[in-house]
Amino acid sequence: MSSKQRKPWINWLLFVATIVVVFILGLLAASVTERKHEAATAYKPVVKLSEWEPRNEVWGENYPREHQSYRQMSDTTFSSKYNGNAMIDMLEVDPRLVVLWAGYGFSKDYNQGRGHVYAVTDLTNSLRSGGPTNEKDGPMPATCWTCKSPDVPRMMAKDGIAEFYTGKWARLGAEIYNPIGCGDCHDPETMNLRITRPALVEAFERNGKKIQDASHQEMRSLVCAQCHVEYYFDKKRDGKSAYLTFPWDKGMSVDSMEAYYDEIDFTDWTHKLSKAPMLKAQHPGYEVYLTGIHAQRNVSCADCHMPYRTEGGQKFSDHKVQSPLNNVANSCQVCHREETAELISNVYDRQTRLIEIRDKLEELLVRSHVEAKLAWDKGATEEQMKSILTHIRHAQWRWDYVAASHGGSFHSPVEIGRVTGTGIEKAQEARIELARLLAELGHNEAVEYPDITTKAKAQAFIGMDVEKLKSDKQKFLKNLVPKWNEEAKKRQESWSVIKVETKE
Amino acid sequence: MSSKQRKPWINWLLFVATIVVVFILGLLAASVTERKHEAATAYKPVVKLSEWEPRNEVWGENYPREHQSYRQMSDTTFSSKYNGNAMIDMLEVDPRLVVLWAGYGFSKDYNQGRGHVYAVTDLTNSLRSGGPTNEKDGPMPATCWTCKSPDVPRMMAKDGIAEFYTGKWARLGAEIYNPIGCGDCHDPETMNLRITRPALVEAFERNGKKIQDASHQEMRSLVCAQCHVEYYFDKKRDGKSAYLTFPWDKGMSVDSMEAYYDEIDFTDWTHKLSKAPMLKAQHPGYEVYLTGIHAQRNVSCADCHMPYRTEGGQKFSDHKVQSPLNNVANSCQVCHREETAELISNVYDRQTRLIEIRDKLEELLVRSHVEAKLAWDKGATEEQMKSILTHIRHAQWRWDYVAASHGGSFHSPVEIGRVTGTGIEKAQEARIELARLLAELGHNEAVEYPDITTKAKAQAFIGMDVEKLKSDKQKFLKNLVPKWNEEAKKRQESWSVIKVETKE
């Protein structure tokens, strides 16, 4: 009897439990469907993108989440805590840079970059681009636009690559208008990552590799490597263009690139004080990254600087490109199970140690330039100076490789230590030979270190007329730039945006 | 009816299933009991250990697994693949060391250590300990025994600490017999880790810390830090002893210890060529480790060099102290989920980069000693040489800190890069001043680099009579050492071993 009475009670319990479970499953299914619907609608194209569409906001109509995160870069306070994209006058912070780059554009003006969305504005405003009065005027070649805008591949497709690299920077002032954005890295049809800058493709081909063989994960670094690399302007190629070229044919290490430059006898500029045949390291971030542990573990640039996020059921890559230190949870902590504060302190620990020796190298380079100038002043001959100037060239190349690689002390701290160490050795080797030469020329004592405690003092020390540069720049900004902008706006307004027909 | 027929069938099924499960549980319980029994018997003491029992084999009767793994260190082929404990003549591999240590014992003889079990033998055989003919003879103080044997704490307990550190090395030849082993790190009653060497405890106390406050995990490094550290012999303390002291009072970084030595005007020896007041870095492995990421993540020395193993249900620490590269599965791979080959290549990658700059620094130091000697020969004054010799002292201290820290390129590669970089800077600074001084003294050209391509050539270059050293050593090994061994054996045979009564 008792078993017969229990049975209906158990059945009722099972019945109610089943109802509850099924109801919850129903809720879950509804949520999944909703998210799938969201996901599907989110990636429904709204407008048709032409192959070289340079307007980021037009791409943004199809990809609002990516575009919104991209736009967040315009607020430069967001990452200033970790020196992300804030505008910092590096020459004021460290006036020795003025002496190191004497005779080269960077001694005029060098700010920490404010990020992709300011690429065109900041170059236009910089004293480095000078105050051109017409399209054939100014200190910089057209090639200097190459990494600044998705208008670049548009113009290359229109005019040809070598033609793009020809003439003055001002020649393309009205054409290069949209800052670095969507079209630089994406195929408008498939949204696959694509390489739009020829130098990377050409470097691969010269070394027997095909960029098409790169995996998606490799492409998540290679699109960055279009620009965040070491390069030079080859002016011997056709006698006309300043052809942007990567010096990778002997390898991508600091030593291999140095050997490459030495072999082709390439010089970025002649140093104003020491007359050394200098190399300017551009920003060999990709090359340094390749020597580090994250690259060895197959972690891409985007994994840390553009980590995946989820919003409304939609996984997407965060296009607010920034220091991972502003975003440890989505970058570092995907792999590393340590607290945010500890991870950040680990990064700073590496940087602090390495900045100490980089700083020392910088001082030694200033000394070597100043001592070399004294040797010239005392009547040294080219022959006497040759080996000294080669040491200075190599030492500063190594310093600049370290300093300009941005984040190198984190990306590959051991390599940065090695390169800085060899730089110190070479700078001091120059100074040993200079000590002997100066003794021979009648100056056998320590050479006074200049007073370069501020940017103004340092610029005065190298004999730079900054007021003239500023006044030229102002005229340029007042007279030429508004015309460029007007012309660009007009052109873009004339382009129709084709809406995609929806079939809902 | 149908439900009534199914019921017995279900019951039988449940019955059989229960029998199967209970049987398996029984097997499991038997296995657990067996292992517990094994574990219990394994740690049942067989002999009673006295407080300073120095005989490792007596400890081994109570702890056979630890002792067996300890004994495996006597086979020096086991870890030769990764340069673990093989006997390598470092002066032959790198004859520049002879010049760097000219005037100091290490220029006579320096082999890579063969590990703890050879500690007494190798020091006795080394040319460094010379050929004493009686207990008051020979080049080394008694203090040099401090890290070699568990007979050391026994003698310190018997005679007193300062007394131990007094007199010549040969004075204790018959007392120091058993190689580094159990009693150096363990309490014989509880088997807890214990510090037996006073210098570490004293350094803690001087800095307001208590060694008793150290956690078990900290002790798994601190027992190693009794010896694998930087230290010096304080001869001013009581005017009698060479009191072993850690130079940690200003901090444990290379800079802090340098400042400490400078302040007390300490010199290990005067360099034979340059007459520089030199510092010999001993083996600051612990200090370097503390600056690295593994220490920051609370990984102890023992975690990698003596990882836990299981045998017969018994978890124990592997006492075959060795390079983790011989034992990646039990060391690295406990945390790192990469393949063995990749992890090993990561270690070598760091080492290769850092050895390049360490090697360069070594060459520069040889040059600086040779150039300084030339300056003396040309009539330089003490006053003229003062700053130069200080640069050489600091540069070689930094080189030695890097080289002698054994494994530093892995334990803390960024710090090693920094220290090497500063060393290069200082060595070259010495050479710049030397160039000026030599010019003043009439030698204004590069100074020839000596032919020191072999150990023999290098030792001849510094004027060492190696044949005399070898012949003295042979006499010592033939005449004195057999007597020491006989006396030690007799003493140990006179010690009774008390068996523990078992109550089984």
Short mmCIF file of N, CA, C and O in Angstrom, two decimals, chain B residues 28-45 65 311-315 502-504:
data_model
loop_
_atom_site.label_atom_id
_atom_site.label_comp_id
_atom_site.label_asym_id
_atom_site.label_seq_id
_atom_site.Cartn_x
_atom_site.Cartn_y
_atom_site.Cartn_z
N LEU B 28 40.82 -0.70 -4.37
CA LEU B 28 41.36 0.64 -4.19
C LEU B 28 41.84 0.83 -2.75
O LEU B 28 42.96 1.32 -2.50
N ALA B 29 41.00 0.40 -1.82
CA ALA B 29 41.33 0.56 -0.40
C ALA B 29 42.60 -0.23 -0.07
O ALA B 29 43.48 0.26 0.65
N ALA B 30 42.70 -1.44 -0.64
CA ALA B 30 43.88 -2.26 -0.39
C ALA B 30 45.13 -1.54 -0.90
O ALA B 30 46.16 -1.49 -0.22
N SER B 31 45.01 -0.95 -2.12
CA SER B 31 46.15 -0.24 -2.72
C SER B 31 46.56 0.95 -1.86
O SER B 31 47.73 1.18 -1.60
N VAL B 32 45.53 1.71 -1.41
CA VAL B 32 45.80 2.88 -0.57
C VAL B 32 46.51 2.45 0.72
O VAL B 32 47.51 3.03 1.13
N THR B 33 45.98 1.39 1.35
CA THR B 33 46.56 0.90 2.60
C THR B 33 48.01 0.49 2.39
O THR B 33 48.89 0.84 3.18
N GLU B 34 48.23 -0.22 1.28
CA GLU B 34 49.58 -0.68 0.96
C GLU B 34 50.53 0.50 0.83
O GLU B 34 51.62 0.51 1.39
N ARG B 35 50.07 1.53 0.09
CA ARG B 35 50.93 2.70 -0.11
C ARG B 35 51.14 3.45 1.20
O ARG B 35 52.23 3.96 1.46
N LYS B 36 50.09 3.53 1.99
CA LYS B 36 50.26 4.19 3.30
C LYS B 36 51.26 3.44 4.15
O LYS B 36 52.08 4.04 4.84
N HIS B 37 51.18 2.11 4.07
CA HIS B 37 52.11 1.29 4.83
C HIS B 37 53.54 1.55 4.35
O HIS B 37 54.44 1.80 5.14
N GLU B 38 53.67 1.53 3.00
CA GLU B 38 54.97 1.83 2.40
C GLU B 38 55.50 3.18 2.90
O GLU B 38 56.65 3.32 3.30
N ALA B 39 54.60 4.18 2.82
CA ALA B 39 54.98 5.54 3.22
C ALA B 39 55.42 5.55 4.68
O ALA B 39 56.44 6.14 5.04
N ALA B 40 54.63 4.87 5.51
CA ALA B 40 54.92 4.87 6.94
C ALA B 40 56.27 4.19 7.22
O ALA B 40 57.11 4.71 7.95
N THR B 41 56.48 3.05 6.58
CA THR B 41 57.74 2.35 6.84
C THR B 41 58.92 3.12 6.27
O THR B 41 60.00 3.13 6.84
N ALA B 42 58.70 3.80 5.12
CA ALA B 42 59.81 4.52 4.49
C ALA B 42 60.37 5.58 5.43
O ALA B 42 61.57 5.81 5.44
N TYR B 43 59.50 6.23 6.19
CA TYR B 43 59.98 7.30 7.05
C TYR B 43 60.13 6.88 8.50
O TYR B 43 60.16 7.71 9.39
N LYS B 44 60.20 5.58 8.71
CA LYS B 44 60.44 5.13 10.07
C LYS B 44 61.95 5.21 10.34
O LYS B 44 62.74 4.60 9.64
N PRO B 45 62.38 6.01 11.33
CA PRO B 45 63.82 6.14 11.55
C PRO B 45 64.45 4.81 11.95
O PRO B 45 63.89 4.07 12.75
N ARG B 65 65.40 7.07 -0.01
CA ARG B 65 65.09 7.64 -1.35
C ARG B 65 65.87 8.93 -1.58
O ARG B 65 66.44 9.14 -2.64
N GLU B 311 57.69 7.92 -5.69
CA GLU B 311 58.18 6.55 -5.88
C GLU B 311 57.51 5.69 -4.83
O GLU B 311 57.57 6.03 -3.64
N GLY B 312 56.84 4.61 -5.24
CA GLY B 312 56.18 3.72 -4.28
C GLY B 312 55.21 4.46 -3.38
O GLY B 312 55.18 4.23 -2.18
N GLY B 313 54.46 5.40 -3.98
CA GLY B 313 53.44 6.10 -3.22
C GLY B 313 54.01 7.17 -2.31
O GLY B 313 53.29 7.79 -1.52
N GLN B 314 55.30 7.40 -2.42
CA GLN B 314 56.00 8.31 -1.53
C GLN B 314 56.45 9.54 -2.31
O GLN B 314 57.25 9.44 -3.23
N LYS B 315 55.92 10.70 -1.92
CA LYS B 315 56.36 11.94 -2.55
C LYS B 315 57.63 12.42 -1.84
O LYS B 315 57.66 12.49 -0.61
N THR B 502 62.57 -0.66 17.19
CA THR B 502 61.28 -0.68 16.49
C THR B 502 60.29 -1.46 17.30
O THR B 502 60.63 -2.44 17.97
N LYS B 503 59.02 -1.03 17.29
CA LYS B 503 57.98 -1.66 18.13
C LYS B 503 56.96 -2.38 17.28
O LYS B 503 55.77 -2.32 17.56
N GLU B 504 57.37 -3.00 16.21
CA GLU B 504 56.38 -3.64 15.33
C GLU B 504 55.98 -5.01 15.81
O GLU B 504 56.75 -5.67 16.53
#
